[in-house]
Amino acid sequence: MNKPLKVMLVDDQKMANFINKKLIEVTDFAHNILAYTLPDAALLDIETQKPDLIFLDLNMPIIDGWKFLDNLQQNKNFTQVVIVTSSTSSIDKEKAQNYTQVVDFLIKPLTRNTILSLKNKLTAGS
Amino acid sequence: MNLAGAKYRITYEAFSKFSGSLGKVDSIEMLGEITNRHLKYLFNFRAFRILLLDKDSISGYTFSKGKIYAHNNSENILDYEKELLEKHTPFSEPVKPDSLPVYLSELDLQNGVLWGWYISYPDYRICVSLLSDDNVKFNHTDSDIMHMLVDSITSKYRQICLSEELKCKNETLQDAIAQIELKNREIEAINSNQQDVINNRTEELLNKNKKLLDLSRLNSHNLREPLTRILGLIEVADHLDSKELKETMLPEIKTSALELDTIFKKVVQQSEEEAKITINQDGGYE
């Protein structure tokens, strides 16, 4: 990792953000973590914050993960996205492959090991 | 011109007129009427009778004193006609009064003579008979014109029978066509109805499948979401201080566990309802 990562967490569950933030901190995955429970607020901030990576939940009211992704594509924002969902449905995983900016599809609960694997994957990829 | 020649010419003209009238005939009744009208100009007779027999019907006329008597069943065959049909031998003999039907017994014949001929055609057997007497004599030489008359009547009769048969067959055919068309419409109606049933059923199944899929996806997410929070908290528990453990983690675990319980109950209820609907619908189709 050349520089500390800036990560944006988007999950309507405050506790999910709390847990994932904690995991990111203890695994030293990123130093700058922005947590959003409102997806539209996250979309508004994205251009000014310019995060390196977005942790995106799928099942959210009003703007769900898919709408969030569609919105990014419309705005030609190609920030890398890691989907973090509690759904084990294979349909969602297949659908995620339609979005090139989705770099990983993780199923909750995240663990230290999942974060470390992701870290390795992104390092190898960059 | 001698007498025989003049007679021949008059008879020939009469026969021409008869043939001309025959052209307009289109029924058995009319054939009788036209023959009756022209018969007296062709040869002399007190009564003239013709019986046409084919393999399953009898038809005939007796012409006398300008009247027509029609015959159409086997009871009308007279004794001497039965003999003619059997022996085929032409004859002329004195009339035996009791051999004639009632309507001919009033003729008051002077030395009446009964003449009889059997004539055969490919599809008809014909009995011709004629009554003459001293006042109205039938001459042997008239038998030629009589044969010509029988030829004409027979061929006209055949033509009428054939055209009626054809008409009858056409009507049967029309009926059959109408029946077929009716059946075709019925079959089309059944087919299209069948297609509707299949379409409806397919749509129902598609809807049901979609509902089940939705239910499965919703359950997959909703059930696991609170559970992942509990598991997530356990995962980070090592990195929380005692205050965080007590004030954040424990209440959150409780909240998530209760939430999980509520959702679990709801999922079971939903699945049961869906199953009930399916059972009722399937029951309704039995």
Coordinates of N, CA, C and O in Angstrom, one line a residue, chain A residues 11 13 15-16 18-19 22-23 26 57 59 66 85-89 91-92 95 107-113, chain B residues 213 216-218 220-222 224-225 227-236 238-240 244 248 252 256 259:
Chain A
D11 N -24.1 2.2 4.7 CA -25.0 1.1 5.2 C -26.0 1.8 6.1 O -25.7 2.7 6.9
Q13 N -27.6 0.7 8.4 CA -27.5 0.3 9.8 C -26.3 0.9 10.4 O -25.2 0.6 10.0
M15 N -25.0 0.4 13.3 CA -24.2 -0.6 13.9 C -23.3 -1.4 12.9 O -22.1 -1.7 13.3
A16 N -23.8 -1.6 11.7 CA -22.9 -2.2 10.7 C -21.7 -1.4 10.4 O -20.6 -1.9 10.3
F18 N -20.4 0.8 12.4 CA -19.6 0.8 13.6 C -18.6 -0.4 13.6 O -17.4 -0.3 13.8
I19 N -19.2 -1.6 13.3 CA -18.5 -2.9 13.3 C -17.4 -2.8 12.2 O -16.2 -3.1 12.4
K22 N -14.6 -0.5 12.9 CA -13.7 -1.1 13.9 C -12.7 -2.1 13.2 O -11.5 -2.2 13.5
L23 N -13.3 -3.0 12.3 CA -12.5 -4.0 11.7 C -11.4 -3.4 10.8 O -10.3 -3.9 10.7
V26 N -8.6 -2.0 13.1 CA -7.8 -3.0 13.7 C -6.9 -3.8 12.7 O -5.9 -4.4 13.0
D57 N -23.6 -1.4 1.2 CA -24.6 -2.4 1.5 C -25.7 -2.4 0.4 O -25.8 -1.4 -0.4
N59 N -29.1 -3.8 0.7 CA -30.5 -3.7 1.1 C -30.7 -2.4 2.0 O -30.5 -2.5 3.2
W66 N -28.1 -1.1 -5.6 CA -28.1 -1.0 -7.1 C -28.3 0.4 -7.6 O -27.7 0.8 -8.5
T85 N -22.9 -7.3 1.9 CA -24.3 -7.5 2.0 C -24.6 -8.7 3.0 O -23.7 -9.6 3.1
S86 N -25.7 -8.7 3.6 CA -26.1 -9.9 4.4 C -26.8 -10.9 3.6 O -27.2 -12.0 4.1
S87 N -27.1 -10.6 2.3 CA -27.8 -11.6 1.5 C -26.9 -12.6 1.0 O -25.8 -12.4 0.5
T88 N -27.3 -13.9 1.0 CA -26.5 -15.0 0.5 C -27.0 -15.4 -0.9 O -26.6 -16.4 -1.4
S89 N -28.0 -14.6 -1.4 CA -28.6 -15.0 -2.7 C -27.6 -14.9 -3.9 O -26.9 -13.8 -4.0
I91 N -28.3 -14.6 -6.9 CA -28.8 -13.7 -7.9 C -28.1 -12.3 -7.8 O -27.7 -11.7 -8.7
D92 N -28.0 -11.9 -6.5 CA -27.3 -10.6 -6.2 C -25.8 -10.6 -6.7 O -25.4 -9.7 -7.3
K95 N -25.7 -10.4 -10.4 CA -26.0 -9.1 -10.8 C -24.9 -8.1 -10.6 O -24.6 -7.2 -11.5
I107 N -19.8 -11.1 2.0 CA -21.1 -11.4 2.7 C -20.8 -11.2 4.2 O -19.8 -11.6 4.7
K108 N -21.7 -10.5 4.8 CA -21.6 -10.2 6.2 C -21.8 -11.4 7.1 O -22.5 -12.3 6.6
P109 N -21.3 -11.6 8.2 CA -20.4 -10.6 8.9 C -19.0 -10.6 8.4 O -18.4 -11.6 8.1
L110 N -18.4 -9.3 8.2 CA -17.0 -9.2 7.8 C -16.2 -9.7 9.0 O -16.6 -9.5 10.2
T111 N -15.0 -10.3 8.7 CA -14.1 -10.6 9.8 C -12.8 -10.0 9.5 O -12.6 -9.4 8.4
R112 N -11.9 -10.1 10.5 CA -10.5 -9.5 10.2 C -9.9 -10.2 9.0 O -9.3 -9.6 8.2
N113 N -10.2 -11.5 8.9 CA -9.6 -12.2 7.7 C -10.1 -11.8 6.4 O -9.4 -11.7 5.4
Chain B
L213 N -39.5 -16.5 -5.2 CA -38.1 -16.0 -5.3 C -37.9 -14.8 -4.5 O -36.9 -14.6 -3.8
S216 N -37.7 -15.6 -1.0 CA -36.5 -16.3 -0.6 C -35.4 -15.2 -0.5 O -34.5 -15.2 0.4
R217 N -35.4 -14.2 -1.4 CA -34.3 -13.2 -1.4 C -34.5 -12.3 -0.2 O -33.5 -11.9 0.5
L218 N -35.8 -12.0 0.1 CA -36.1 -11.1 1.3 C -35.7 -11.8 2.5 O -35.0 -11.2 3.4
S220 N -33.5 -14.2 2.8 CA -32.0 -14.3 2.8 C -31.4 -13.1 3.5 O -30.5 -13.1 4.3
H221 N -31.9 -11.9 3.1 CA -31.4 -10.7 3.6 C -31.9 -10.3 5.0 O -31.1 -10.2 5.9
N222 N -33.2 -10.3 5.1 CA -33.8 -9.8 6.4 C -33.4 -10.7 7.6 O -33.2 -10.2 8.7
R224 N -30.7 -12.6 7.8 CA -29.3 -12.6 8.1 C -28.8 -11.3 8.7 O -27.8 -11.2 9.3
E225 N -29.5 -10.2 8.3 CA -29.0 -8.9 8.6 C -28.8 -8.7 10.1 O -27.6 -8.3 10.5
L227 N -28.5 -10.9 12.3 CA -27.6 -12.0 12.8 C -26.1 -11.5 12.5 O -25.2 -11.7 13.3
T228 N -25.9 -10.9 11.3 CA -24.6 -10.5 11.0 C -24.1 -9.4 11.9 O -22.9 -9.2 12.2
R229 N -25.0 -8.6 12.4 CA -24.6 -7.5 13.4 C -24.1 -8.2 14.7 O -23.1 -7.8 15.2
I230 N -24.9 -9.2 15.1 CA -24.4 -9.9 16.3 C -23.1 -10.6 16.1 O -22.1 -10.4 16.9
L231 N -22.9 -11.3 15.0 CA -21.7 -11.9 14.7 C -20.5 -10.9 14.5 O -19.4 -11.1 14.9
G232 N -20.9 -9.8 13.9 CA -19.9 -8.7 13.7 C -19.4 -8.1 15.0 O -18.2 -7.9 15.1
L233 N -20.3 -7.9 15.9 CA -20.0 -7.4 17.2 C -19.1 -8.3 17.9 O -18.1 -7.9 18.6
I234 N -19.4 -9.6 17.8 CA -18.5 -10.6 18.5 C -17.1 -10.6 17.9 O -16.1 -10.7 18.6
E235 N -17.1 -10.4 16.5 CA -15.8 -10.3 15.8 C -14.9 -9.2 16.3 O -13.7 -9.3 16.5
V236 N -15.6 -8.0 16.7 CA -14.7 -6.9 17.1 C -14.7 -6.7 18.6 O -14.1 -5.8 19.1
D238 N -13.1 -8.1 20.9 CA -11.7 -8.0 21.5 C -11.2 -6.6 21.5 O -10.3 -6.3 22.4
H239 N -11.6 -5.8 20.6 CA -11.1 -4.4 20.4 C -11.9 -3.4 21.1 O -11.7 -2.2 20.9
L240 N -12.9 -3.8 21.9 CA -13.8 -2.8 22.6 C -13.3 -2.8 24.1 O -13.0 -3.8 24.6
E244 N -17.5 0.3 26.3 CA -18.1 0.0 25.0 C -18.8 -1.3 25.0 O -19.9 -1.4 24.4
T248 N -22.5 -0.4 24.5 CA -22.9 -0.5 23.1 C -23.2 -1.9 22.7 O -24.2 -2.2 22.1
E252 N -26.9 -3.6 21.8 CA -27.0 -3.9 20.4 C -27.3 -5.4 20.1 O -28.1 -5.7 19.2
S256 N -30.6 -6.6 18.3 CA -30.5 -7.4 17.0 C -31.2 -8.8 17.2 O -31.9 -9.3 16.3
E259 N -34.9 -8.3 17.1 CA -35.3 -8.0 15.7 C -35.3 -9.3 14.9 O -36.2 -9.6 14.1

